[in-house]
Coordinates of C-alpha atoms in Angstrom, one line a residue:
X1 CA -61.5 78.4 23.5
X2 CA -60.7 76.5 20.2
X3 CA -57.4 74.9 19.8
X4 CA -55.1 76.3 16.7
X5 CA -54.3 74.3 13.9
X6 CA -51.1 73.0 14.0
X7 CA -49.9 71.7 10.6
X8 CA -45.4 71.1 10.6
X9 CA -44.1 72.5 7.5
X10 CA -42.5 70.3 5.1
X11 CA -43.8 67.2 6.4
X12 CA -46.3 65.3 4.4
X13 CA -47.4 61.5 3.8
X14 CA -46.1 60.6 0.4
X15 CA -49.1 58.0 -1.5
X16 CA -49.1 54.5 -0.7
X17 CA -47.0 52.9 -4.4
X18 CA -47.6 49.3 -4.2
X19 CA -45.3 48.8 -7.5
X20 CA -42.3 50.7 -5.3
X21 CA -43.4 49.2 -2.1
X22 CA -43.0 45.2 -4.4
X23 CA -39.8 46.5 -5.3
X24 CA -38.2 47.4 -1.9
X25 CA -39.8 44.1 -0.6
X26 CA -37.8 42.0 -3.6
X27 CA -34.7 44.0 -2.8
X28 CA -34.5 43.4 0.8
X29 CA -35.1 39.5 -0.1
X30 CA -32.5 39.4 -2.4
X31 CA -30.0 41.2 0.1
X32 CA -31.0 38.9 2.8
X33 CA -30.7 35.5 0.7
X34 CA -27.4 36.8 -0.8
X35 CA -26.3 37.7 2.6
X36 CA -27.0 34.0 3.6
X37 CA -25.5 32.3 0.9
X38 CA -22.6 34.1 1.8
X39 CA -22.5 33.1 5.2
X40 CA -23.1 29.3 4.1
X41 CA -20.6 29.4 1.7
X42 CA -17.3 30.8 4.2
X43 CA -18.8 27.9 6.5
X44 CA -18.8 25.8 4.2
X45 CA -15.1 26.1 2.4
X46 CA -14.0 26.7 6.5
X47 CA -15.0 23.4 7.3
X48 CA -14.2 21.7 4.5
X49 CA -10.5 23.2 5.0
X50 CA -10.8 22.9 8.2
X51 CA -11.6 19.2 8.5
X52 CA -8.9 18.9 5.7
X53 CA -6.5 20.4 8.2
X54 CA -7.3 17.8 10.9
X55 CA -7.3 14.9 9.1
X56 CA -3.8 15.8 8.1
X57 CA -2.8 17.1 11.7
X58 CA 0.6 15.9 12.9
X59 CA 2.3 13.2 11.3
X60 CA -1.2 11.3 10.2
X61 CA -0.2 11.2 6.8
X62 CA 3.7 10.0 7.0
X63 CA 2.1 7.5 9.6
X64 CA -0.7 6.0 6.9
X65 CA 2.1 5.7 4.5
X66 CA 4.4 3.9 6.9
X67 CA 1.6 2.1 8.9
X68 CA -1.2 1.2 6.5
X69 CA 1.0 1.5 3.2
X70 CA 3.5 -0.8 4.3
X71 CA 1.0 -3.4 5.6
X72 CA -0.9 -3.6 2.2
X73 CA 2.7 -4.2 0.9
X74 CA 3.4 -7.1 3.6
X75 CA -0.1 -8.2 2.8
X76 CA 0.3 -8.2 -0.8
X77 CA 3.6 -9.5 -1.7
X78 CA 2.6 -10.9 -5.1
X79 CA 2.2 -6.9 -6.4
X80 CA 4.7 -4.2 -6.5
X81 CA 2.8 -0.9 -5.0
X82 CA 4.0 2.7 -5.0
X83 CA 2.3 5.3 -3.5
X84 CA 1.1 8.4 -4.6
X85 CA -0.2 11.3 -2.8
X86 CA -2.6 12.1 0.2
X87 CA -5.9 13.9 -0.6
X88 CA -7.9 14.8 2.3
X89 CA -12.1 15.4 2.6
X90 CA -14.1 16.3 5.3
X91 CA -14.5 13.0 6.6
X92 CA -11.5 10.9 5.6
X93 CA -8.2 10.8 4.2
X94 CA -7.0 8.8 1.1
X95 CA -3.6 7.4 0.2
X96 CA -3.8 6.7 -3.5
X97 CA -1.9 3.1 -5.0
X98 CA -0.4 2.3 -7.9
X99 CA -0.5 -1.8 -8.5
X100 CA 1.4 -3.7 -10.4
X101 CA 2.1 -7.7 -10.4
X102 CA 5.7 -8.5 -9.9
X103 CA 6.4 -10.5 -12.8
X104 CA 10.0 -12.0 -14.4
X105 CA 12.5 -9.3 -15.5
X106 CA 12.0 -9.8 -19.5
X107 CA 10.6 -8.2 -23.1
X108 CA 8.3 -10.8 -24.0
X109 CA 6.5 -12.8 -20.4
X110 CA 4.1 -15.7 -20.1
X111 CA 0.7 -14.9 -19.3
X112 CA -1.7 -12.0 -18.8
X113 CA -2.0 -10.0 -15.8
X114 CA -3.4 -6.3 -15.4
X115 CA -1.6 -3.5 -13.0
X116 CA -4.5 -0.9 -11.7
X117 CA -4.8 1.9 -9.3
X118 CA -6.2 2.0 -5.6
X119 CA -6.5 3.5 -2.7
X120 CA -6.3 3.0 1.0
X121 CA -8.8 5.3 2.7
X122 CA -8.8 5.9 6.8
X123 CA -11.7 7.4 8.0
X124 CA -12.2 10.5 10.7
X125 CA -11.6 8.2 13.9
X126 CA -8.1 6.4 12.0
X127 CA -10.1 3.4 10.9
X128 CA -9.4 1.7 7.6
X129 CA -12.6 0.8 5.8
X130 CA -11.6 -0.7 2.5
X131 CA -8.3 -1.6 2.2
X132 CA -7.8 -2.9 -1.6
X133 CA -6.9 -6.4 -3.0
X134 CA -7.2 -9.5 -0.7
X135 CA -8.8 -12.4 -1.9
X136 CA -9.7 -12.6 -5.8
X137 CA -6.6 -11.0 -6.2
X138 CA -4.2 -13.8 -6.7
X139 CA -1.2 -14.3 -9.4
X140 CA 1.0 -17.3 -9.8
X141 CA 3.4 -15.8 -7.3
X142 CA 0.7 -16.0 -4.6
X143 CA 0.4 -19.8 -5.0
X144 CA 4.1 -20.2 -4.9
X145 CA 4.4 -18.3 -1.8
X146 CA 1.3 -19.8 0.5
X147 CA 2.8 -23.4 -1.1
X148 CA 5.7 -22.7 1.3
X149 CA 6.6 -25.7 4.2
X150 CA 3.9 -27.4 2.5
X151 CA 5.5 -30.2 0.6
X152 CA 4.0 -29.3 -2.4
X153 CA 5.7 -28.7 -6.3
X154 CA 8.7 -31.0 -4.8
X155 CA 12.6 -31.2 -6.4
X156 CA 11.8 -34.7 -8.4
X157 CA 8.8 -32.3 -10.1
X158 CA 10.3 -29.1 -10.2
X159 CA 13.1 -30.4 -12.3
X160 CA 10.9 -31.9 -14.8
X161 CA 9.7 -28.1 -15.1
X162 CA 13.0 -26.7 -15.3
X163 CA 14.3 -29.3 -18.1
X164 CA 11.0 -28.1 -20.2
X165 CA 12.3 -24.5 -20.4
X166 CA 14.5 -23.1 -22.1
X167 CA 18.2 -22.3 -19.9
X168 CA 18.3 -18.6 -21.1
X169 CA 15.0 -17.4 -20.1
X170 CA 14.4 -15.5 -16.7
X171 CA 12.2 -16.4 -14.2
X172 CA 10.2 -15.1 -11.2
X173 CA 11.0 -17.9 -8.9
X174 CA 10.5 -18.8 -4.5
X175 CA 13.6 -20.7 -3.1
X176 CA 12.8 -22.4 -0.1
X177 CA 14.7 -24.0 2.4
X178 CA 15.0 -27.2 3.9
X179 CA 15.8 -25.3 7.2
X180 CA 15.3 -21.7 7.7
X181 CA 18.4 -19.5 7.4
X182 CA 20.2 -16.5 9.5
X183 CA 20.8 -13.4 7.3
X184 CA 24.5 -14.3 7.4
X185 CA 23.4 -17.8 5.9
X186 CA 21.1 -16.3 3.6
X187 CA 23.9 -14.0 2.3
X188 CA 26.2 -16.6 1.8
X189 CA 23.8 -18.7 -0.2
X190 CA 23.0 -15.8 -2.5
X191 CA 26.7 -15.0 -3.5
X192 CA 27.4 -19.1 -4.2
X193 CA 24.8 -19.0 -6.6
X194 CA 24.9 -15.2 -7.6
X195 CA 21.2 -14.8 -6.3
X196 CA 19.0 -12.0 -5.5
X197 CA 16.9 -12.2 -2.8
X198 CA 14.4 -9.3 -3.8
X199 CA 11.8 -10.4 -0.9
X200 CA 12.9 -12.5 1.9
X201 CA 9.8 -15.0 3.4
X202 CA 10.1 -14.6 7.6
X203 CA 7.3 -16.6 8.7
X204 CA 6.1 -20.7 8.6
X205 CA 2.2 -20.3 7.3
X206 CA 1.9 -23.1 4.8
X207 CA -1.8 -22.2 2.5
X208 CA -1.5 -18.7 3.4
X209 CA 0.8 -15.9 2.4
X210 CA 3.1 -15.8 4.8
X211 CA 4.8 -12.7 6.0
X212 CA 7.6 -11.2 3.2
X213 CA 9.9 -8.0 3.2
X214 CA 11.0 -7.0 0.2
X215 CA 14.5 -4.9 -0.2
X216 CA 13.3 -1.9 -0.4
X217 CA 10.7 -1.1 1.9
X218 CA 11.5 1.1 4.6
X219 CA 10.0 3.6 7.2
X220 CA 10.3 7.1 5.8
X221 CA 12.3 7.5 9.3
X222 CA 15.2 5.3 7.6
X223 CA 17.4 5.9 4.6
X224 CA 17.4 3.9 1.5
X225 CA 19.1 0.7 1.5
X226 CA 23.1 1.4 0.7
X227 CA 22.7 -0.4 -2.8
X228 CA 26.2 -2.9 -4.1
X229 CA 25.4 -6.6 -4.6
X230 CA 21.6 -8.1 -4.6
X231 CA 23.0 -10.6 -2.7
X232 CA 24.4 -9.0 0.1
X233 CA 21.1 -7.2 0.6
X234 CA 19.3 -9.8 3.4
X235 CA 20.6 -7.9 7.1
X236 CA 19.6 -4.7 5.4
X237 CA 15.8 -6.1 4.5
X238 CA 15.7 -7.6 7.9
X239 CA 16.8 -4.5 9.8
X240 CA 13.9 -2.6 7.6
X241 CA 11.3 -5.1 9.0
X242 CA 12.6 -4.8 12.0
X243 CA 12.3 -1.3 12.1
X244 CA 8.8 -0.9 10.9
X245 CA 7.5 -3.6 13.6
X246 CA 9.1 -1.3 16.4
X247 CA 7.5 1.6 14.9
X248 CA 3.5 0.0 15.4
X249 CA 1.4 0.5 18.1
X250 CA -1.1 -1.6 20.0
X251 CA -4.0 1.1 18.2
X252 CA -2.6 0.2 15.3
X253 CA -3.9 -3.8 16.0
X254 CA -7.5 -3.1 14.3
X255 CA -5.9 -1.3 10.9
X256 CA -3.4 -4.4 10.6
X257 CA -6.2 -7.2 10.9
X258 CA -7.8 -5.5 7.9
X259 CA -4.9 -6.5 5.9
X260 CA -4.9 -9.8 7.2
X261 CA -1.8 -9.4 9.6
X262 CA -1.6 -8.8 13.2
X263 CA 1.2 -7.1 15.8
X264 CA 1.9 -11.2 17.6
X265 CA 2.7 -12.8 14.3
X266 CA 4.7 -9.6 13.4
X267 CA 6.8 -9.1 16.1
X268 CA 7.5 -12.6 16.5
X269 CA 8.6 -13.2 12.4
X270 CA 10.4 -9.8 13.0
X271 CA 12.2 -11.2 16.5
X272 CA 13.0 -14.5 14.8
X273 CA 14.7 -13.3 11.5
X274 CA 14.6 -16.5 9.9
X275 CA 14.6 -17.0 6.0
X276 CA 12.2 -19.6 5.5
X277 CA 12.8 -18.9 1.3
X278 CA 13.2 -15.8 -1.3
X279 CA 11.5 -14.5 -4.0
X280 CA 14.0 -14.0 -7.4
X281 CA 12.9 -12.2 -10.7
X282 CA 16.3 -11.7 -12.4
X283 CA 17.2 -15.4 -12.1
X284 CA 18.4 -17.7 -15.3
X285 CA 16.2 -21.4 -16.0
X286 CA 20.2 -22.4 -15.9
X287 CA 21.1 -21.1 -12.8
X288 CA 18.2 -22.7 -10.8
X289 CA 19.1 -26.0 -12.9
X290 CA 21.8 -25.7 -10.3
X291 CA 20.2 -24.4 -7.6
X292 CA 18.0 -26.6 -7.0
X293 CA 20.5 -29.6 -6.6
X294 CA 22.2 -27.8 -3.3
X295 CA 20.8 -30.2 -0.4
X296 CA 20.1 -26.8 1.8
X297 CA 16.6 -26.3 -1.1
X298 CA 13.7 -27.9 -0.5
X299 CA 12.4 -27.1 -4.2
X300 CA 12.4 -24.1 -6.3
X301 CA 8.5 -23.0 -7.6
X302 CA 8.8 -21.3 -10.9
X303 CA 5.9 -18.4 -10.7
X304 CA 6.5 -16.8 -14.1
X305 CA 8.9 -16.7 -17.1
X306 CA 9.9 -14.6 -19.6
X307 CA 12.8 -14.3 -22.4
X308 CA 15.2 -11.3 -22.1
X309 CA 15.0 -9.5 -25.2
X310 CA 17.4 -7.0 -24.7
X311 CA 20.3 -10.0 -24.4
X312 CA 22.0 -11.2 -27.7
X313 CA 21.4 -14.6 -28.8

């Protein structure tokens, strides 16, 4: 019995192409690797905006301005900083920092300093890894501020100074005190001798700069100070630094030594309240002619000068 031949209709075995077969095998590679670098590229952007997204969770970046922005301020009170805005990568966020040196208010001003731009950067975990200026950073201002309580530049010298220059130029000048004052004091001084104290000193650290508010800092919780006369400004600088001390936290301890300050001497300067001396940039060579002859000064370091150019001769 012989089987039948059984042959399907239709069906047949196309030839082997190898020049198709190459082709196919290029197109599936090229669907494959564009598939992947698909895939890697939404991982990619989602993590990068989704790391952005946690490193600005919350309040983080309100908190580095008030926290780490205003301790490179307290740090640094030689320079007028103002703060720009927050950029966030995957593994840090940035706060960026425009510097300037706080010079006499003037046209035409002795010496040569240069303002530049920094940043503060806090890594993934909070920590602060290079926090800008420090040492090597200094201006005239900074040695008349860590020359504070140390005897140093002394009335019988600081006159001789002052009767060199001429009366109507303006100076950038530190009034200290033979005792420290109250903020009621302080205010009371300030109107006697129309003064304007722009940064108040809180804290006894002769050769190092001592802790100093200036007017105008404040936690973005507070409102602006209520403006009127210079000199009635000190119980609203003192109730910013109070403020901003009861706003750290003992977390914040490690971030604060890296500018040099810690919560102890804070919250003890801040407690305390005591004007140990000011810092004035719209002040006359006349008027601290006077000044410096009221027994309450211990001496008067001039830190810059400039001449106004805007006032007629």
């Amino acid at each position: 019995m012989t089987e039948p031949d059984f042959e399907p209709d239709g069906f047949e075995l196309p030839d082997f192409d190898p020049k198709r077969t190459r082709r196919a095998v290029r197109r599936g590679v090229a669907r494959t690797a564009l598939v992947t670098l698909s895939a890697l590229l939404v991982v990619a952007l989602t993590a990068t905006v989704g790391s952005a997204w946690i490193q600005k969770r919350g309040d983080r970046e309100r908190r580095m301005l008030d926290v780490l922005g205003t301790a490179m301020q307290v740090a640094n009170p030689e320079y007028r900083i103002e703060f720009g805005e927050t950029s966030a990568s995957p593994l840090s966020l940035s706060l960026e920092a425009r510097i300037s040196p706080v010079r006499a208010v003037g046209g035409f001003a002795a010496g040569s300093f240069t303002s530049k731009r920094d940043q503060i950067t806090q890594d993934f975990f909070g920590r602060v890894r290079t926090p800008p200026l420090g040492q090597g950073n200094t201006t005239p201002l900074t040695y008349a501020l860590i020359n504070v309580r140390t005897g140093n530049q002394p009335k019988a010298d600081m006159r001789k100074v002052l009767a060199r220059l001429p009366q109507d130029m303006n100076a950038l000048a530190v009034v200290e005190f033979t005792e420290p004052m109250t903020s009621a004091q302080l205010v009371s001084f300030a109107r006697r001798h129309d003064g304007c104290p722009e940064s108040v000193v809180y804290e006894e650290r002769p050769r190092s700069t001592p802790i100093t508010w200036e007017m105008t800092m404040r936690p973005s919780r507070m409102d602006l100070p209520k403006g009127g006369m210079c000199g009635d400004s000190p119980p609203e600088t003192l109730e910013g630094f109070r403020a901003w001390v009861g706003m750290l936290r003992e977390h914040d301890e490690p971030n604060l030594r890296r500018f040099g300050l810690d919560l102890a001497r804070l919250r003890k300067a801040a407690g305390e309240g005591r004007a140990y001396a000011y810092v004035d940039s719209l002040v006359t060579i006349s008027s601290l002619r006077e000044l410096i002859e009221d027994p309450r000064v211990a001496t008067v370091r001039v830190a810059d000068i400039a001449f106004d150019l805007e006032r007629p001769r």
